[in-house]
PDB file of C-alpha atoms in Angstrom:
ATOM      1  CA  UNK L 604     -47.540  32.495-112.281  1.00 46.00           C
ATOM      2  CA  UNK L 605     -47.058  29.886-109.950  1.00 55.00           C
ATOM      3  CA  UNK L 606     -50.409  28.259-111.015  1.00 50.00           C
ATOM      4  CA  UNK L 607     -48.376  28.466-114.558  1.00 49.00           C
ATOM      5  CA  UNK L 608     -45.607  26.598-113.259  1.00 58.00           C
ATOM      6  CA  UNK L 609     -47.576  23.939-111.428  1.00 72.00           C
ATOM      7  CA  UNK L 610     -49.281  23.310-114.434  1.00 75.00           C
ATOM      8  CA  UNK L 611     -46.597  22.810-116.868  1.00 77.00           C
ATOM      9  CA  UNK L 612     -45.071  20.267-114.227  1.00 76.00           C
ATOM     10  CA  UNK L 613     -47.922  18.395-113.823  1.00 77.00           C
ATOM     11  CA  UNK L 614     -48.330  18.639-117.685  1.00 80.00           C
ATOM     12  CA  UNK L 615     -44.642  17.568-118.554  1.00 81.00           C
ATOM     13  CA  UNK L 616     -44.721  14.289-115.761  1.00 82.00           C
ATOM     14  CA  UNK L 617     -48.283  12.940-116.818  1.00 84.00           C
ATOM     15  CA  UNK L 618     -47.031  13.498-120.924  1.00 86.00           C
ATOM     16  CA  UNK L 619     -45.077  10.333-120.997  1.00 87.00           C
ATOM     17  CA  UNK L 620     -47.897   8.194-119.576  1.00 87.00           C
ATOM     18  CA  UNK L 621     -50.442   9.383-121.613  1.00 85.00           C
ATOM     19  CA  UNK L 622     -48.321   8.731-124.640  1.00 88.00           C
ATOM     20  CA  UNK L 623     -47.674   5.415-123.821  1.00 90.00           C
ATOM     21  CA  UNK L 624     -51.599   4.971-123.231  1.00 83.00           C
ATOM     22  CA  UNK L 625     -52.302   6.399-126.548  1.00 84.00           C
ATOM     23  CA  UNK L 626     -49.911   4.284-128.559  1.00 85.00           C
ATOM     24  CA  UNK L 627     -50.785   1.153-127.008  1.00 85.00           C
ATOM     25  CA  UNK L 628     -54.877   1.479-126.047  1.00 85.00           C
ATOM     26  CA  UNK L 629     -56.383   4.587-127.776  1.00 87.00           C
ATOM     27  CA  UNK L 630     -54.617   3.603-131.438  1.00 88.00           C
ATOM     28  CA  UNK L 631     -55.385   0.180-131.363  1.00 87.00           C
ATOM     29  CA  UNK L 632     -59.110   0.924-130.276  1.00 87.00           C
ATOM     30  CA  UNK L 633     -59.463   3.679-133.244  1.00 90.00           C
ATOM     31  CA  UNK L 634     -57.757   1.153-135.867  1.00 89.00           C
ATOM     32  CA  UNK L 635     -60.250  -1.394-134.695  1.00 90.00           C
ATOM     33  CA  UNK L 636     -63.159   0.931-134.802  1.00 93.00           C
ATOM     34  CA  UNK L 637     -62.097   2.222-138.442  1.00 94.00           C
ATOM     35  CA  UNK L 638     -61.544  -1.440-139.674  1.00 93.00           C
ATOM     36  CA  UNK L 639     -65.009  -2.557-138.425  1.00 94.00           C
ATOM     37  CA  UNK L 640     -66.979  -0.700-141.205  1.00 95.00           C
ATOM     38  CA  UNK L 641     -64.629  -1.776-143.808  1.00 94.00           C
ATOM     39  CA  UNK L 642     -63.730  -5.875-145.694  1.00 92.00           C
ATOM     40  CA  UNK L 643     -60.549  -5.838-145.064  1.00 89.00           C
ATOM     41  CA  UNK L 644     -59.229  -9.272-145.416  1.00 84.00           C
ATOM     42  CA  UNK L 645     -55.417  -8.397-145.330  1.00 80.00           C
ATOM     43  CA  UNK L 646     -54.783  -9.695-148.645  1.00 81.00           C
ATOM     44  CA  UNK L 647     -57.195  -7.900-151.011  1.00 82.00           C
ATOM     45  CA  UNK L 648     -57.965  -3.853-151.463  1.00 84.00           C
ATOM     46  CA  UNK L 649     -60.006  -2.647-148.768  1.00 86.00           C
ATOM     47  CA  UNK L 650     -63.212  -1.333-149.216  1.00 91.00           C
ATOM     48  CA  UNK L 651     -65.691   0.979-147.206  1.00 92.00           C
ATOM     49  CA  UNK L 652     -68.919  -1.274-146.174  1.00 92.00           C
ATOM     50  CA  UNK L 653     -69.975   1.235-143.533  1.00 92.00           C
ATOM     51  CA  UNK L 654     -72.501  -0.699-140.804  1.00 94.00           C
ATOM     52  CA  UNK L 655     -72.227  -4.291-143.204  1.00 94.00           C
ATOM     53  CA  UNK L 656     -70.100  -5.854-140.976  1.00 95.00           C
ATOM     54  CA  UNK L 657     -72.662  -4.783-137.932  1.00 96.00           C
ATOM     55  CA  UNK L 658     -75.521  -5.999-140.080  1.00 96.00           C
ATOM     56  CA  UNK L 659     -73.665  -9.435-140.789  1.00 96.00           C
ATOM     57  CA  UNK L 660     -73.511  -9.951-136.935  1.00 96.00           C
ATOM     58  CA  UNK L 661     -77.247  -9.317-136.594  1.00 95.00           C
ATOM     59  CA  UNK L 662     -78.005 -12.181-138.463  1.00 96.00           C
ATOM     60  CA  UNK L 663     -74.898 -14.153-137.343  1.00 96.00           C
ATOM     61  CA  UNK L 664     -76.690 -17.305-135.076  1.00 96.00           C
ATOM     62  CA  UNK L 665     -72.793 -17.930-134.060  1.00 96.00           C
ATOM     63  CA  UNK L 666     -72.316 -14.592-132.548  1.00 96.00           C
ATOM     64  CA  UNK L 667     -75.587 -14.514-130.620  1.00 96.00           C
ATOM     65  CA  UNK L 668     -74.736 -18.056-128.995  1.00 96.00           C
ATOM     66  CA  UNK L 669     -71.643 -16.646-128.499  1.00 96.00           C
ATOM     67  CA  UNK L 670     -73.399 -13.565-126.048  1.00 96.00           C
ATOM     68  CA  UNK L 671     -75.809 -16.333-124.582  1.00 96.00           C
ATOM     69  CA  UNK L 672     -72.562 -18.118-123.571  1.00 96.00           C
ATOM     70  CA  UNK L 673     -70.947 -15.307-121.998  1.00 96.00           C
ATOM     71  CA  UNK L 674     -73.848 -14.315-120.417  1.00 96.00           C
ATOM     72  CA  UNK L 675     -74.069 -17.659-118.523  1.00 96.00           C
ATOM     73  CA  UNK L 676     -70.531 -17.514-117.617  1.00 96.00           C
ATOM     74  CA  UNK L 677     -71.050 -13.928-115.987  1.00 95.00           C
ATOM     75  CA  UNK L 678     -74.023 -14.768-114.056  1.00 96.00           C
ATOM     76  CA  UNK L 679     -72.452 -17.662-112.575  1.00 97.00           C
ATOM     77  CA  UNK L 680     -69.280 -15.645-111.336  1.00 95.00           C
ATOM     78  CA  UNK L 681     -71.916 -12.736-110.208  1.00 94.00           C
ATOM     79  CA  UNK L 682     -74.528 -15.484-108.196  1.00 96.00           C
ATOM     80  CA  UNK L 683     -72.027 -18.498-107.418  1.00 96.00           C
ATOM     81  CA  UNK L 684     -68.183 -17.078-107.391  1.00 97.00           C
ATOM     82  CA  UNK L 685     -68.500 -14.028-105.534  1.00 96.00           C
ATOM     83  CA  UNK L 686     -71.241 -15.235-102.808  1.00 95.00           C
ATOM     84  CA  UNK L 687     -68.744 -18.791-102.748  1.00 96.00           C
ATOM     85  CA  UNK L 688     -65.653 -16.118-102.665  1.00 95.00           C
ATOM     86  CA  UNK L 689     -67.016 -14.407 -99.481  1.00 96.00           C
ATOM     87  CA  UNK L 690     -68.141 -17.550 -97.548  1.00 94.00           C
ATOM     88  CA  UNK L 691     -64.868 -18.975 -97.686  1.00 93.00           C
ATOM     89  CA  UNK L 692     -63.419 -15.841 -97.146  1.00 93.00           C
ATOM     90  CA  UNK L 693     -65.725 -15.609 -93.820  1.00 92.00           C
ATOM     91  CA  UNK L 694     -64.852 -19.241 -93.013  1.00 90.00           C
ATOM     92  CA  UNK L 695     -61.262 -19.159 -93.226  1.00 89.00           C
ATOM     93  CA  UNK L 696     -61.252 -15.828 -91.552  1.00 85.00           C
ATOM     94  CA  UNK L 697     -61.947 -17.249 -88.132  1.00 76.00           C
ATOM     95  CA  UNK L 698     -60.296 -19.681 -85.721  1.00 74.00           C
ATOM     96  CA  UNK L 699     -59.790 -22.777 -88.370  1.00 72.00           C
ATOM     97  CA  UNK L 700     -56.973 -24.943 -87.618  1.00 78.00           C
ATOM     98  CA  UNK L 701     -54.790 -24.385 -90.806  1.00 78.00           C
ATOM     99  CA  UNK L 702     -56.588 -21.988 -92.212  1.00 78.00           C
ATOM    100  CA  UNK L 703     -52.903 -20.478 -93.658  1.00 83.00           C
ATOM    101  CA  UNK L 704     -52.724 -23.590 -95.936  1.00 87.00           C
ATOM    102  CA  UNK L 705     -56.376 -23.792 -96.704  1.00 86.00           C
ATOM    103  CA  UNK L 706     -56.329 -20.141 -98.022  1.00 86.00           C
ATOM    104  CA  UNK L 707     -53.038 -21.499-100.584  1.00 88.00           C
ATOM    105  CA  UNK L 708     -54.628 -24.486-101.865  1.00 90.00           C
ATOM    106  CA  UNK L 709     -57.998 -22.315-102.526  1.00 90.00           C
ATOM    107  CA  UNK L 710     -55.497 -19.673-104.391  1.00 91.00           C
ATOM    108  CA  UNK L 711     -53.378 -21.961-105.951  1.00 92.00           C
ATOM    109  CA  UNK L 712     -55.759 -21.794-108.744  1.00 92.00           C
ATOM    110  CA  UNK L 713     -55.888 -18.515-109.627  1.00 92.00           C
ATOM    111  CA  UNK L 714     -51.698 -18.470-110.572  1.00 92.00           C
ATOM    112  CA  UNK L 715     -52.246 -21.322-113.014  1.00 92.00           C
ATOM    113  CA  UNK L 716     -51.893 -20.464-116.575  1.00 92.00           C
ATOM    114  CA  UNK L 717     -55.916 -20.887-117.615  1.00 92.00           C
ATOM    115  CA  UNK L 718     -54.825 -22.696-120.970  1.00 92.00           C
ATOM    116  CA  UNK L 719     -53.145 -25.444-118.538  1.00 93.00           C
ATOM    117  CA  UNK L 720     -56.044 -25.274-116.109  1.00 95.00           C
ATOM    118  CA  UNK L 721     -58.555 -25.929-119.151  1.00 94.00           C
ATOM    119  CA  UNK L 722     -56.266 -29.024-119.801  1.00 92.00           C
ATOM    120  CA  UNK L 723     -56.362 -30.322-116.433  1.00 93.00           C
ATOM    121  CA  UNK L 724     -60.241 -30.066-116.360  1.00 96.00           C
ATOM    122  CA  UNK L 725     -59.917 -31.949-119.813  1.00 94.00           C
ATOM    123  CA  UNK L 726     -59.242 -34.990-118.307  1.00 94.00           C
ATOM    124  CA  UNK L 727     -61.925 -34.690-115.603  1.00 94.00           C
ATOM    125  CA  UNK L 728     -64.847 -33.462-117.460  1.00 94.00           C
ATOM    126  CA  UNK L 729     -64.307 -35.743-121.017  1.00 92.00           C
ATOM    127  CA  UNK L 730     -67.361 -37.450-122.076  1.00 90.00           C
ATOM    128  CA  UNK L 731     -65.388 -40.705-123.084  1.00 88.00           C
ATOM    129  CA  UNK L 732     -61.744 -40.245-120.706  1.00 88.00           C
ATOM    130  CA  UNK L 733     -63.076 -38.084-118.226  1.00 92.00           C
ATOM    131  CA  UNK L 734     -62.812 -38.973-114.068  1.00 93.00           C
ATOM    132  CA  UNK L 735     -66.281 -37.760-113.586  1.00 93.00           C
ATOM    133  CA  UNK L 736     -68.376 -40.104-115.978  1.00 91.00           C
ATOM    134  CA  UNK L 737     -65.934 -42.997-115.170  1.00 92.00           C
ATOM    135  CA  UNK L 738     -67.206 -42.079-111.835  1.00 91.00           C
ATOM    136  CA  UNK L 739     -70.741 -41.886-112.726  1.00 90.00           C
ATOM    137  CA  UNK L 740     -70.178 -45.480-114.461  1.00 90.00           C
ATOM    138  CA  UNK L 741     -68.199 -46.770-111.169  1.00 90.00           C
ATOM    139  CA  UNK L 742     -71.870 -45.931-109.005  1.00 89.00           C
ATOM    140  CA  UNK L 743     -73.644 -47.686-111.647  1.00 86.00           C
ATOM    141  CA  UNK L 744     -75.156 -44.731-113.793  1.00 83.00           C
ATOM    142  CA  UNK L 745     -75.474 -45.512-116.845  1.00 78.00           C
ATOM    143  CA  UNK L 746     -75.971 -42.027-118.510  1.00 77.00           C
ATOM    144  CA  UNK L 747     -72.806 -40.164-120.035  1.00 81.00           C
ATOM    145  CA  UNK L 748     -73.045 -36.342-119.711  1.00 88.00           C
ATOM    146  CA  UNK L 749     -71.388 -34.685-122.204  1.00 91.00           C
ATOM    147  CA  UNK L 750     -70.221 -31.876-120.167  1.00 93.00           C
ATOM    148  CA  UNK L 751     -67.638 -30.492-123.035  1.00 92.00           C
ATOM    149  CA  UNK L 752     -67.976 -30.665-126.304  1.00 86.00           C
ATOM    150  CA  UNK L 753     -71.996 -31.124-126.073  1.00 85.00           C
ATOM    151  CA  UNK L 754     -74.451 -28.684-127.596  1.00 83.00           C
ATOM    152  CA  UNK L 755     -75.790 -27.369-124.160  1.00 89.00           C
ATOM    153  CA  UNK L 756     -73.645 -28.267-120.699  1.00 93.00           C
ATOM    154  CA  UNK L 757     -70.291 -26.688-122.425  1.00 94.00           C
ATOM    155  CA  UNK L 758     -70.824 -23.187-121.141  1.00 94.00           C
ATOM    156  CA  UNK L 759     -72.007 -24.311-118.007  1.00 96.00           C
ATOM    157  CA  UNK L 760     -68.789 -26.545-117.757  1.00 95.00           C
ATOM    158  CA  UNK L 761     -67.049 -23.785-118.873  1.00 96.00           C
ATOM    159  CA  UNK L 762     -68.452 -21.248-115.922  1.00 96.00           C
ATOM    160  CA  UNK L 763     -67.782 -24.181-113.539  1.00 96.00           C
ATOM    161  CA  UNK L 764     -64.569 -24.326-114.504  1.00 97.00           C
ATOM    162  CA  UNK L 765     -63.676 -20.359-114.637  1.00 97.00           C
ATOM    163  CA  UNK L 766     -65.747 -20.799-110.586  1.00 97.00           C
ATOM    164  CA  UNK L 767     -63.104 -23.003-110.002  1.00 96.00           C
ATOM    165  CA  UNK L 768     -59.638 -21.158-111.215  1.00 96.00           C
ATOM    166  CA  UNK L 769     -60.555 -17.220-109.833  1.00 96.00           C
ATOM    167  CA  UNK L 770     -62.818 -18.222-106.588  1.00 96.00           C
ATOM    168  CA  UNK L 771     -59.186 -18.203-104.434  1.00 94.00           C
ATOM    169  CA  UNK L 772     -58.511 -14.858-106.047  1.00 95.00           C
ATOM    170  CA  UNK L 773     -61.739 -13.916-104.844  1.00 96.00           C
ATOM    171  CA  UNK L 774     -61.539 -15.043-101.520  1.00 95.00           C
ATOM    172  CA  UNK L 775     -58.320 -13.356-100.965  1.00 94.00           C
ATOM    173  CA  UNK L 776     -59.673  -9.903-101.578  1.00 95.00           C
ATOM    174  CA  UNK L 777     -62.304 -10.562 -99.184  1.00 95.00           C
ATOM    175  CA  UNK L 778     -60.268 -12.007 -96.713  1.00 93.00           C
ATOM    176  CA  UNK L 779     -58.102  -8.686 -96.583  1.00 93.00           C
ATOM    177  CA  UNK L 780     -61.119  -6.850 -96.485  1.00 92.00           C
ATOM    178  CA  UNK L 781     -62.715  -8.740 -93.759  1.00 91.00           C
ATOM    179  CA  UNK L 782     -58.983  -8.425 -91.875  1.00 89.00           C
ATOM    180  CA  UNK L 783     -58.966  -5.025 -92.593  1.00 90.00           C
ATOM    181  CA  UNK L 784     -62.445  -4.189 -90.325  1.00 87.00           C
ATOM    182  CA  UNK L 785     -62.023  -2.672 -86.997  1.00 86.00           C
ATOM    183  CA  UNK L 786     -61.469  -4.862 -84.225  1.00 84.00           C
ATOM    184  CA  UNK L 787     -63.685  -2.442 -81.858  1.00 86.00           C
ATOM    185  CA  UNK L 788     -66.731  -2.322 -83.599  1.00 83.00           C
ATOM    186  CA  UNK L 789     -66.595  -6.213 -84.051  1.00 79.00           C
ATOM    187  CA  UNK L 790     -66.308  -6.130 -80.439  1.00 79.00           C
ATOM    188  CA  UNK L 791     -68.760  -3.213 -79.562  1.00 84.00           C
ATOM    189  CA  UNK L 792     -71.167  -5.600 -81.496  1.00 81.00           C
ATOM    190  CA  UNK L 793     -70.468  -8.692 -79.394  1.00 79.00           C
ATOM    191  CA  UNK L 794     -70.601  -7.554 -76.685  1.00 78.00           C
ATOM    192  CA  UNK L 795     -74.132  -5.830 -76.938  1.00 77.00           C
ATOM    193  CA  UNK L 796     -75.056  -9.135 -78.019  1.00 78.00           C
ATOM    194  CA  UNK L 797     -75.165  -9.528 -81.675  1.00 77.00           C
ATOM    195  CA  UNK L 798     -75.096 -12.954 -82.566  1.00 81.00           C
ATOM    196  CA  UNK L 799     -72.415 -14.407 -85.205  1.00 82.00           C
ATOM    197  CA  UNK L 800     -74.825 -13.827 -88.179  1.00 86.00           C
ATOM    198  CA  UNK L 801     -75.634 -10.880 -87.059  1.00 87.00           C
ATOM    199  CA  UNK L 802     -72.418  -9.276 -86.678  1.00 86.00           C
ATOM    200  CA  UNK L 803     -71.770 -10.408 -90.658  1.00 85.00           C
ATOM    201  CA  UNK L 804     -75.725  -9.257 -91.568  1.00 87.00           C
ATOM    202  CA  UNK L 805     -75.587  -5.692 -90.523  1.00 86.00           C
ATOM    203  CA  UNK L 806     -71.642  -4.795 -89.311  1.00 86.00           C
ATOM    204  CA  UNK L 807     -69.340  -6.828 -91.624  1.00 89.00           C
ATOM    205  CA  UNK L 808     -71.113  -6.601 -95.130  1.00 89.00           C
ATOM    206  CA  UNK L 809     -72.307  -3.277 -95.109  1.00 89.00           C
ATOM    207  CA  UNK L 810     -68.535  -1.972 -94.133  1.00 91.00           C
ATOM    208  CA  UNK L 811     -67.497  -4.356 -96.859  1.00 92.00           C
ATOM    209  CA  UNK L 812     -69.484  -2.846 -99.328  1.00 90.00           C
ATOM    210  CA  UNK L 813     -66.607  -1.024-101.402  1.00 89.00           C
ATOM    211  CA  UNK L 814     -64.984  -4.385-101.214  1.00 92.00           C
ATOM    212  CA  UNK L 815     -68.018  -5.642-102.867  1.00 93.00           C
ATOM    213  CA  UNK L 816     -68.290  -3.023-105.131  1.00 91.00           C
ATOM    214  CA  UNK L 817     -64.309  -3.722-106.464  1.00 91.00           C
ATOM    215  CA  UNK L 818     -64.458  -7.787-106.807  1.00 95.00           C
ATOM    216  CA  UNK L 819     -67.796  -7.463-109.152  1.00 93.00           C
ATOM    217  CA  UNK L 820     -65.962  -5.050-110.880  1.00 91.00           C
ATOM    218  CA  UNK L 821     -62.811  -6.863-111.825  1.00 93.00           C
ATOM    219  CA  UNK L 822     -64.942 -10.324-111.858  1.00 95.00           C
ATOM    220  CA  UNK L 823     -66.831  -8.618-114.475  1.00 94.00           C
ATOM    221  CA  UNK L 824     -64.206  -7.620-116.810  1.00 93.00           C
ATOM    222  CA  UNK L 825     -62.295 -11.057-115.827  1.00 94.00           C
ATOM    223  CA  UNK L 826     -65.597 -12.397-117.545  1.00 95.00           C
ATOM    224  CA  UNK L 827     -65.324 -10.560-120.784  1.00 94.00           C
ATOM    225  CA  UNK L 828     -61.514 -11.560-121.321  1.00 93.00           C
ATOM    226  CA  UNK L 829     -62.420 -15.476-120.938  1.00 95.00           C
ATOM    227  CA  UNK L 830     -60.608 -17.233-123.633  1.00 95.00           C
ATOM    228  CA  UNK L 831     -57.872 -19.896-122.794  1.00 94.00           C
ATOM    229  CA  UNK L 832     -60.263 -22.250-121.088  1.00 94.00           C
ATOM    230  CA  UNK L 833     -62.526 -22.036-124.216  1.00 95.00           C
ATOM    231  CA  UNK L 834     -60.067 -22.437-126.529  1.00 93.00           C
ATOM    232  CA  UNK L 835     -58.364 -25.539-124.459  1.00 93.00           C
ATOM    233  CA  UNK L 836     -61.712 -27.238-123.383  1.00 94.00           C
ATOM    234  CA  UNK L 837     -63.890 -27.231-126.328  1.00 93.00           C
ATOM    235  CA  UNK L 838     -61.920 -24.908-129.355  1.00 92.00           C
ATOM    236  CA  UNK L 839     -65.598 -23.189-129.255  1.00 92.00           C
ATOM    237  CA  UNK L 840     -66.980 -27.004-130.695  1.00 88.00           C
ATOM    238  CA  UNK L 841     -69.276 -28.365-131.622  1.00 88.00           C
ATOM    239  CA  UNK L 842     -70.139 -25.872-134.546  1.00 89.00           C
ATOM    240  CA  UNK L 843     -69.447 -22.943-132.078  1.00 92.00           C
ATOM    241  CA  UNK L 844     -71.934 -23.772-129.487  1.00 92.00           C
ATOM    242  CA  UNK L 845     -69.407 -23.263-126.742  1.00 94.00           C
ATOM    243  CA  UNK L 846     -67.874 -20.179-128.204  1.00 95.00           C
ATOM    244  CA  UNK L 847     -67.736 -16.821-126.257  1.00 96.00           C
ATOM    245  CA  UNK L 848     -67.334 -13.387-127.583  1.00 96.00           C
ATOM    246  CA  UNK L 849     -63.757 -13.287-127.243  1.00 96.00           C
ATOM    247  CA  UNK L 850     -63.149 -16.743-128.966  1.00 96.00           C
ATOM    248  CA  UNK L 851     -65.922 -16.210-131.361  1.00 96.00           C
ATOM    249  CA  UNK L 852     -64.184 -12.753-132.708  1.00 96.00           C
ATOM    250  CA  UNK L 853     -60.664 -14.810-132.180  1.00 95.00           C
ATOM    251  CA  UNK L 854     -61.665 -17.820-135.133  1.00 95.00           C
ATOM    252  CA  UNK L 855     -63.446 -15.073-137.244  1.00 95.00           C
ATOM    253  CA  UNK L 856     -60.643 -12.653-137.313  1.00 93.00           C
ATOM    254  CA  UNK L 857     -57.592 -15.452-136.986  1.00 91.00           C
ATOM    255  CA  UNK L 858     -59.029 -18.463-138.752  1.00 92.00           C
ATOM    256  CA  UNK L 859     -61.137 -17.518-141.238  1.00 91.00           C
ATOM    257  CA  UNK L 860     -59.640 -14.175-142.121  1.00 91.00           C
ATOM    258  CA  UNK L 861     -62.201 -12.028-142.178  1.00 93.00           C
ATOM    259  CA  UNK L 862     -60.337  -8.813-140.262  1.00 94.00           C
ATOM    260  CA  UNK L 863     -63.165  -6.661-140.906  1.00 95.00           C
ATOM    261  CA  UNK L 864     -65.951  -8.542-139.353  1.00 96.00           C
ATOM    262  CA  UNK L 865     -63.275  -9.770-136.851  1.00 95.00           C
ATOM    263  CA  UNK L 866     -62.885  -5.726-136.185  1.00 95.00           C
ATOM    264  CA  UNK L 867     -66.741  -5.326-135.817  1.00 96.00           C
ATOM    265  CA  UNK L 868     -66.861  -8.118-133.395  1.00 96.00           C
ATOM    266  CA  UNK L 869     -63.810  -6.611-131.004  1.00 94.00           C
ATOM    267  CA  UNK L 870     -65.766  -3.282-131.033  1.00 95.00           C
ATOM    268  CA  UNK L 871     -69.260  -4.861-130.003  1.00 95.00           C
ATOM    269  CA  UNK L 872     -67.196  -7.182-127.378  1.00 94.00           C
ATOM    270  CA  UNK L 873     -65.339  -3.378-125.984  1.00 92.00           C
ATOM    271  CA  UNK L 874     -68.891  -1.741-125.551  1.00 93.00           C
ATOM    272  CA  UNK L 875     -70.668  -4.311-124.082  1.00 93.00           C
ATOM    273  CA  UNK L 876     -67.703  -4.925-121.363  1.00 91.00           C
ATOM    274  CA  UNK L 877     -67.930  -1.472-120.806  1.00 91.00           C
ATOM    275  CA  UNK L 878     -71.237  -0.925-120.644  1.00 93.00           C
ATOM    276  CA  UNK L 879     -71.163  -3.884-117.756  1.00 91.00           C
ATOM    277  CA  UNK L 880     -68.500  -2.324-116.167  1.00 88.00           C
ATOM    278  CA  UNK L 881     -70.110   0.956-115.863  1.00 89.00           C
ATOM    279  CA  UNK L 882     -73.583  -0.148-115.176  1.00 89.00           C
ATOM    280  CA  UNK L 883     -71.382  -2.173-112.427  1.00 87.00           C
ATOM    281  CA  UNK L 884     -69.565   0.863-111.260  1.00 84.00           C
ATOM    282  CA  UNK L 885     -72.721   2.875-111.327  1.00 86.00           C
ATOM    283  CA  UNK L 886     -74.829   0.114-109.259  1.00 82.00           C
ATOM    284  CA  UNK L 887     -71.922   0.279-106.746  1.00 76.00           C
ATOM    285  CA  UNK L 888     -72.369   4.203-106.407  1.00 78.00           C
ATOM    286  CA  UNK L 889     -76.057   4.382-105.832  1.00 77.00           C
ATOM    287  CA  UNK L 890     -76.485   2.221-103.363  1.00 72.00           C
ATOM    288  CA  UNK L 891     -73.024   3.965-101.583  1.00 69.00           C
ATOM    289  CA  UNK L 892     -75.167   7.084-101.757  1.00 71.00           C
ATOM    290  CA  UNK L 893     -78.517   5.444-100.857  1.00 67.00           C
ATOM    291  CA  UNK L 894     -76.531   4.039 -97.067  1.00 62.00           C
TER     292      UNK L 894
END
């Protein structure tokens, strides 16, 4: 009876969250998923297509340019922002003078709207207004890169850029982490002699490993959500080269109109984050059970 009781209470407090969760994620996910196999335009009568939409984007150059894009963008956060994010979280996490205001200016950054950081960058990464190629010019080099707007340094650009706005966010999850270590084993390993690099090799990174595990997990889905600084450095130009997932299904479902093939590309862009984020969630689990 009391198992009864417990029940129901647990039942009654999680009710309101869940409905909340359903409303606002699971509906919105099902309406998408319905809409994707349909041409609904928001005008016209909508009709069933079933898997047309899904055959469209099979033969839709855009949208595969679109997951080349992304994927460049994730694999520099995965090989350049999160070993970057840990260095500097090592660095500043010893004896630096002003290390305190260091760590700000690094995370300053991250609490900039990306829309305004994408027009700050504007003005530094312009082929014709831009600081660095009126650098370049300055030192006598007479090529122009055209590192926005160009049919193949945008993406880069654009991963540079996203580098640049989340590596203090980065860093400051480290740095808590690498606070958060005990002081004694740190010590233990000094004073039996383990050199600096040492100590980080095989005491500080393998304790850090959940740490690990959490910042590839949120840089991951951070990756699949970028939008602002495509939209404010390039608008997805020239003839979506520079276009993401999330920007690509933004113009097709917001610009052109097409709702139904706009739905089709939210659901693809849903499973594939997901399926990163698990694969990254399982990775993180099998080697926890492999130490």
């Amino acid at each position: 009876m009391n198992w009864l009781t417990t029940r129901r209470h647990f039942a009654l407090m999680v009710a309101p969250a869940l409905l909340i969760y359903s409303v606002y994620m699971i509906y919105p996910i099902l309406y998408s998923l319905y809409y994707s196999f349909t041409n609904f335009d928001g005008v016209s009568a909508t009709a069933f297509t079933g898997f047309g939409n899904y055959r469209q984007m099979a033969h839709d150059d855009a949208f595969w340019t679109s997951l080349r894009n992304t994927g460049i963008i994730l694999g520099i956060a995965l090989f350049l922002l999160i070993p970057l994010g840990f260095l500097l979280a090592v660095l500043l996490s010893g004896r630096v003078r002003g290390s305190g205001v260091l760590r700000a200016l690094v995370f300053a950054p991250a609490i900039v709207a990306p829309i305004l950081v994408g027009l700050i960058w504007i003005f530094i990464l312009d082929p014709k207004i831009g600081l660095v190629n009126a650098f370049l010019l300055a030192i006598g080099v007479p090529a122009h890169p055209q590192w926005i707007g160009g049919p193949t340094l945008s993406p880069y650009s654009i991963g540079f850029v996203y580098l640049w706005q989340q590596i203090g966010f980065v860093l400051t999850i480290f740095y808590a982490g690498l606070r958060m270590l005990p002081r004694d084993v740190l010590e233990a390993g000094s004073l039996d002699g383990a050199s600096r690099w040492q100590q980080l090799r095989y005491i500080q990174i393998p304790m850090l490993r959940e740490t690990f595990g959490i910042v590839t997990a949120l840089v991951v889905t951070s990756v699949f959500k970028v939008f602002e600084l495509v939209y404010a450095l390039t608008g997805g130009g020239p003839v979506h080269l520079s276009e993401v997932m999330v920007s690509y299904m933004y113009h097709i479902t917001f610009t052109t109109q097409q709702y139904g093939y706009g739905m089709a590309l939210a659901v693809v862009v849903f499973v594939v984050g997901a399926i990163a984020t698990a694969a990254t969630f399982l990775g993180n689990r099998s080697r926890e059970k492999q130490s």
